[in-house]
């Protein structure tokens, strides 16, 4: 029976293929299209996902694929790859090296393997169930902070925390040391290496978080929805990430 770690060599090849497709467009005058939800998309997004899908079709034709740009194939398969070729497309468009390629693998709907790849900085975080997460092959660990008053809080932007969600976030924010905005998936990678202590967001889609869960958990952090439930393919899109169990309990009390 296959284990998540068995697919790591292929996952690295997927990330390499995405890098090769993305980098020629970085800080170039590429065309920008707007999708139906008004979010931007570029040739880099589409080319990277196409390259990854081609590899998967050749190597693992029985596996499922859920991709941000080209939809779903065999999504009820035992193993399903979840691809976000450029998470943080707006950062990519303006030339900020904080966008990431996200490659996740679900087993029976639960995230078991993840890669967060930053092509420009050549940083690659890898997480797999039962293993310690790594950055470029070196083990990483979340911080040991346990008090909200010392916690460094991150989130992508206030516009993604509407209404009551924003009010709950503000209540949490008032107890934390400081907040740093912006970063998309890069926030979670930095939490896994001890930079942030809390990341809180809502409205995420499966392709936004599937790859992040194994990386965070393999670094010693906790990643759930706002109610404290494990994340899976049908989660509601709210995400609470904490470096320690103590921080998670304290933050959840204010959010839920």
PDB file of C-alpha atoms in Angstrom, residues 4-149:
ATOM      1  CA  UNK A   4       2.229   9.800   1.071  1.00  0.00           C
ATOM      2  CA  UNK A   5       6.036   9.957   1.152  1.00  0.00           C
ATOM      3  CA  UNK A   6       6.198   7.521  -1.782  1.00  0.00           C
ATOM      4  CA  UNK A   7       4.981  10.331  -4.032  1.00  0.00           C
ATOM      5  CA  UNK A   8       7.567  12.921  -2.930  1.00  0.00           C
ATOM      6  CA  UNK A   9       9.946  12.382  -5.883  1.00  0.00           C
ATOM      7  CA  UNK A  10       7.120  13.066  -8.327  1.00  0.00           C
ATOM      8  CA  UNK A  11       5.933  16.034  -6.254  1.00  0.00           C
ATOM      9  CA  UNK A  12       9.406  17.579  -6.585  1.00  0.00           C
ATOM     10  CA  UNK A  13       9.284  17.039 -10.342  1.00  0.00           C
ATOM     11  CA  UNK A  14       5.904  18.786 -10.443  1.00  0.00           C
ATOM     12  CA  UNK A  15       7.372  21.752  -8.567  1.00  0.00           C
ATOM     13  CA  UNK A  16      10.373  21.834 -10.913  1.00  0.00           C
ATOM     14  CA  UNK A  17       8.060  21.836 -13.929  1.00  0.00           C
ATOM     15  CA  UNK A  18       6.002  24.678 -12.466  1.00  0.00           C
ATOM     16  CA  UNK A  19       9.142  26.738 -11.773  1.00  0.00           C
ATOM     17  CA  UNK A  20      10.304  26.303 -15.347  1.00  0.00           C
ATOM     18  CA  UNK A  21       6.935  27.486 -16.657  1.00  0.00           C
ATOM     19  CA  UNK A  22       6.662  30.474 -14.290  1.00  0.00           C
ATOM     20  CA  UNK A  23      10.100  32.078 -14.161  1.00  0.00           C
ATOM     21  CA  UNK A  24      10.278  33.311 -17.793  1.00  0.00           C
ATOM     22  CA  UNK A  25       7.201  35.474 -17.071  1.00  0.00           C
ATOM     23  CA  UNK A  26       8.391  36.945 -13.758  1.00  0.00           C
ATOM     24  CA  UNK A  27       8.685  40.754 -13.928  1.00  0.00           C
ATOM     25  CA  UNK A  28       7.778  40.697 -17.604  1.00  0.00           C
ATOM     26  CA  UNK A  29       5.030  42.658 -19.320  1.00  0.00           C
ATOM     27  CA  UNK A  30       2.737  39.685 -19.520  1.00  0.00           C
ATOM     28  CA  UNK A  31      -0.953  39.884 -20.365  1.00  0.00           C
ATOM     29  CA  UNK A  32      -3.396  39.759 -17.453  1.00  0.00           C
ATOM     30  CA  UNK A  33      -6.884  38.303 -17.781  1.00  0.00           C
ATOM     31  CA  UNK A  34      -9.703  38.519 -15.253  1.00  0.00           C
ATOM     32  CA  UNK A  35     -11.580  35.338 -14.376  1.00  0.00           C
ATOM     33  CA  UNK A  36     -15.298  35.137 -13.684  1.00  0.00           C
ATOM     34  CA  UNK A  37     -14.713  35.951  -9.992  1.00  0.00           C
ATOM     35  CA  UNK A  38     -12.664  39.044 -11.035  1.00  0.00           C
ATOM     36  CA  UNK A  39      -9.389  37.496  -9.814  1.00  0.00           C
ATOM     37  CA  UNK A  40      -6.441  37.880 -12.219  1.00  0.00           C
ATOM     38  CA  UNK A  41      -4.789  35.055 -14.144  1.00  0.00           C
ATOM     39  CA  UNK A  42      -1.760  34.975 -16.428  1.00  0.00           C
ATOM     40  CA  UNK A  43       0.044  32.715 -18.877  1.00  0.00           C
ATOM     41  CA  UNK A  44       2.308  31.722 -15.992  1.00  0.00           C
ATOM     42  CA  UNK A  45      -0.629  30.339 -13.963  1.00  0.00           C
ATOM     43  CA  UNK A  46      -2.006  28.410 -16.907  1.00  0.00           C
ATOM     44  CA  UNK A  47       1.325  27.153 -18.232  1.00  0.00           C
ATOM     45  CA  UNK A  48       2.451  25.892 -14.835  1.00  0.00           C
ATOM     46  CA  UNK A  49      -0.740  23.978 -14.205  1.00  0.00           C
ATOM     47  CA  UNK A  50      -0.696  22.481 -17.698  1.00  0.00           C
ATOM     48  CA  UNK A  51       2.880  21.297 -17.158  1.00  0.00           C
ATOM     49  CA  UNK A  52       1.985  19.648 -13.863  1.00  0.00           C
ATOM     50  CA  UNK A  53      -1.148  18.036 -15.261  1.00  0.00           C
ATOM     51  CA  UNK A  54       0.837  16.586 -18.158  1.00  0.00           C
ATOM     52  CA  UNK A  55       3.292  14.948 -15.760  1.00  0.00           C
ATOM     53  CA  UNK A  56       0.515  13.493 -13.638  1.00  0.00           C
ATOM     54  CA  UNK A  57      -1.324  12.166 -16.674  1.00  0.00           C
ATOM     55  CA  UNK A  58       1.844  10.393 -17.803  1.00  0.00           C
ATOM     56  CA  UNK A  59       2.939   9.054 -14.412  1.00  0.00           C
ATOM     57  CA  UNK A  60      -0.269   8.478 -12.409  1.00  0.00           C
ATOM     58  CA  UNK A  61      -3.248   8.383 -14.776  1.00  0.00           C
ATOM     59  CA  UNK A  62      -5.525   6.871 -12.133  1.00  0.00           C
ATOM     60  CA  UNK A  63      -5.048   9.692  -9.654  1.00  0.00           C
ATOM     61  CA  UNK A  64      -7.458  12.602  -9.422  1.00  0.00           C
ATOM     62  CA  UNK A  65      -6.576  16.245 -10.038  1.00  0.00           C
ATOM     63  CA  UNK A  66      -8.168  19.422  -8.700  1.00  0.00           C
ATOM     64  CA  UNK A  67      -6.556  22.518 -10.184  1.00  0.00           C
ATOM     65  CA  UNK A  68      -7.349  26.189  -9.789  1.00  0.00           C
ATOM     66  CA  UNK A  69      -7.188  26.949 -13.509  1.00  0.00           C
ATOM     67  CA  UNK A  70      -8.405  23.807 -15.277  1.00  0.00           C
ATOM     68  CA  UNK A  71     -10.911  22.200 -12.941  1.00  0.00           C
ATOM     69  CA  UNK A  72     -11.414  18.683 -11.652  1.00  0.00           C
ATOM     70  CA  UNK A  73     -10.680  15.184 -12.945  1.00  0.00           C
ATOM     71  CA  UNK A  74     -11.474  11.975 -11.051  1.00  0.00           C
ATOM     72  CA  UNK A  75     -12.001  13.964  -7.852  1.00  0.00           C
ATOM     73  CA  UNK A  76     -13.428  10.888  -6.100  1.00  0.00           C
ATOM     74  CA  UNK A  77     -10.231   8.863  -6.574  1.00  0.00           C
ATOM     75  CA  UNK A  78      -8.358   7.491  -3.545  1.00  0.00           C
ATOM     76  CA  UNK A  79      -5.445   9.861  -4.265  1.00  0.00           C
ATOM     77  CA  UNK A  80      -6.156  13.379  -5.551  1.00  0.00           C
ATOM     78  CA  UNK A  81      -3.577  16.055  -6.394  1.00  0.00           C
ATOM     79  CA  UNK A  82      -4.563  19.646  -5.639  1.00  0.00           C
ATOM     80  CA  UNK A  83      -2.721  22.265  -7.679  1.00  0.00           C
ATOM     81  CA  UNK A  84      -2.471  26.034  -7.297  1.00  0.00           C
ATOM     82  CA  UNK A  85       0.176  27.029  -9.856  1.00  0.00           C
ATOM     83  CA  UNK A  86       0.539  30.630  -8.645  1.00  0.00           C
ATOM     84  CA  UNK A  87      -0.911  31.366  -5.227  1.00  0.00           C
ATOM     85  CA  UNK A  88      -0.606  35.117  -4.883  1.00  0.00           C
ATOM     86  CA  UNK A  89      -1.073  36.040  -8.549  1.00  0.00           C
ATOM     87  CA  UNK A  90      -1.344  39.744  -7.681  1.00  0.00           C
ATOM     88  CA  UNK A  91       2.065  39.607  -5.984  1.00  0.00           C
ATOM     89  CA  UNK A  92       3.447  37.805  -9.041  1.00  0.00           C
ATOM     90  CA  UNK A  93       2.022  40.428 -11.386  1.00  0.00           C
ATOM     91  CA  UNK A  94       3.614  43.343  -9.520  1.00  0.00           C
ATOM     92  CA  UNK A  95       6.959  41.545  -9.147  1.00  0.00           C
ATOM     93  CA  UNK A  96       6.905  40.635  -5.450  1.00  0.00           C
ATOM     94  CA  UNK A  97       8.667  37.304  -4.737  1.00  0.00           C
ATOM     95  CA  UNK A  98       6.083  36.124  -2.228  1.00  0.00           C
ATOM     96  CA  UNK A  99       3.826  34.140  -4.552  1.00  0.00           C
ATOM     97  CA  UNK A 100       4.052  30.340  -4.330  1.00  0.00           C
ATOM     98  CA  UNK A 101       3.256  27.198  -6.254  1.00  0.00           C
ATOM     99  CA  UNK A 102       1.146  24.877  -4.102  1.00  0.00           C
ATOM    100  CA  UNK A 103       1.092  21.127  -4.695  1.00  0.00           C
ATOM    101  CA  UNK A 104      -1.077  19.094  -2.350  1.00  0.00           C
ATOM    102  CA  UNK A 105      -2.038  15.434  -2.258  1.00  0.00           C
ATOM    103  CA  UNK A 106      -5.242  14.143  -0.655  1.00  0.00           C
ATOM    104  CA  UNK A 107      -5.772  10.573   0.506  1.00  0.00           C
ATOM    105  CA  UNK A 108      -9.469   9.830   0.928  1.00  0.00           C
ATOM    106  CA  UNK A 109     -10.060  13.592   1.049  1.00  0.00           C
ATOM    107  CA  UNK A 110      -7.453  14.431   3.715  1.00  0.00           C
ATOM    108  CA  UNK A 111      -4.238  16.381   2.992  1.00  0.00           C
ATOM    109  CA  UNK A 112      -1.220  14.092   3.435  1.00  0.00           C
ATOM    110  CA  UNK A 113       1.516  15.692   1.336  1.00  0.00           C
ATOM    111  CA  UNK A 114       2.296  19.288   0.472  1.00  0.00           C
ATOM    112  CA  UNK A 115       4.866  21.429  -1.290  1.00  0.00           C
ATOM    113  CA  UNK A 116       5.101  25.213  -1.004  1.00  0.00           C
ATOM    114  CA  UNK A 117       7.532  26.404  -3.665  1.00  0.00           C
ATOM    115  CA  UNK A 118       8.817  29.960  -4.150  1.00  0.00           C
ATOM    116  CA  UNK A 119      10.459  29.857  -7.596  1.00  0.00           C
ATOM    117  CA  UNK A 120      12.324  33.199  -7.527  1.00  0.00           C
ATOM    118  CA  UNK A 121      13.961  32.703  -4.126  1.00  0.00           C
ATOM    119  CA  UNK A 122      14.361  28.969  -4.813  1.00  0.00           C
ATOM    120  CA  UNK A 123      12.748  28.076  -1.505  1.00  0.00           C
ATOM    121  CA  UNK A 124      10.850  24.822  -1.224  1.00  0.00           C
ATOM    122  CA  UNK A 125       8.980  23.685   1.867  1.00  0.00           C
ATOM    123  CA  UNK A 126       7.951  20.021   1.896  1.00  0.00           C
ATOM    124  CA  UNK A 127       5.622  18.207   4.272  1.00  0.00           C
ATOM    125  CA  UNK A 128       4.393  14.607   4.312  1.00  0.00           C
ATOM    126  CA  UNK A 129       2.354  12.703   6.874  1.00  0.00           C
ATOM    127  CA  UNK A 130       4.591  11.179   9.516  1.00  0.00           C
ATOM    128  CA  UNK A 131       7.661  13.210   8.556  1.00  0.00           C
ATOM    129  CA  UNK A 132       9.299  16.418   9.774  1.00  0.00           C
ATOM    130  CA  UNK A 133       8.797  19.260   7.298  1.00  0.00           C
ATOM    131  CA  UNK A 134      11.788  20.694   5.489  1.00  0.00           C
ATOM    132  CA  UNK A 135      12.950  23.852   3.728  1.00  0.00           C
ATOM    133  CA  UNK A 136      15.394  22.989   0.937  1.00  0.00           C
ATOM    134  CA  UNK A 137      16.093  19.686   2.652  1.00  0.00           C
ATOM    135  CA  UNK A 138      16.679  21.074   6.154  1.00  0.00           C
ATOM    136  CA  UNK A 139      14.232  20.347   8.987  1.00  0.00           C
ATOM    137  CA  UNK A 140      12.034  23.257  10.082  1.00  0.00           C
ATOM    138  CA  UNK A 141      10.037  23.861  13.253  1.00  0.00           C
ATOM    139  CA  UNK A 142       7.350  26.324  14.249  1.00  0.00           C
ATOM    140  CA  UNK A 143       8.024  28.666  17.166  1.00  0.00           C
ATOM    141  CA  UNK A 144       7.560  27.793  20.840  1.00  0.00           C
ATOM    142  CA  UNK A 145       5.454  30.887  21.622  1.00  0.00           C
ATOM    143  CA  UNK A 146       2.483  30.055  23.853  1.00  0.00           C
ATOM    144  CA  UNK A 147       1.143  33.488  24.917  1.00  0.00           C
ATOM    145  CA  UNK A 148      -1.108  35.572  22.656  1.00  0.00           C
ATOM    146  CA  UNK A 149       0.597  38.722  23.934  1.00  0.00           C
TER     147      UNK A 149
END
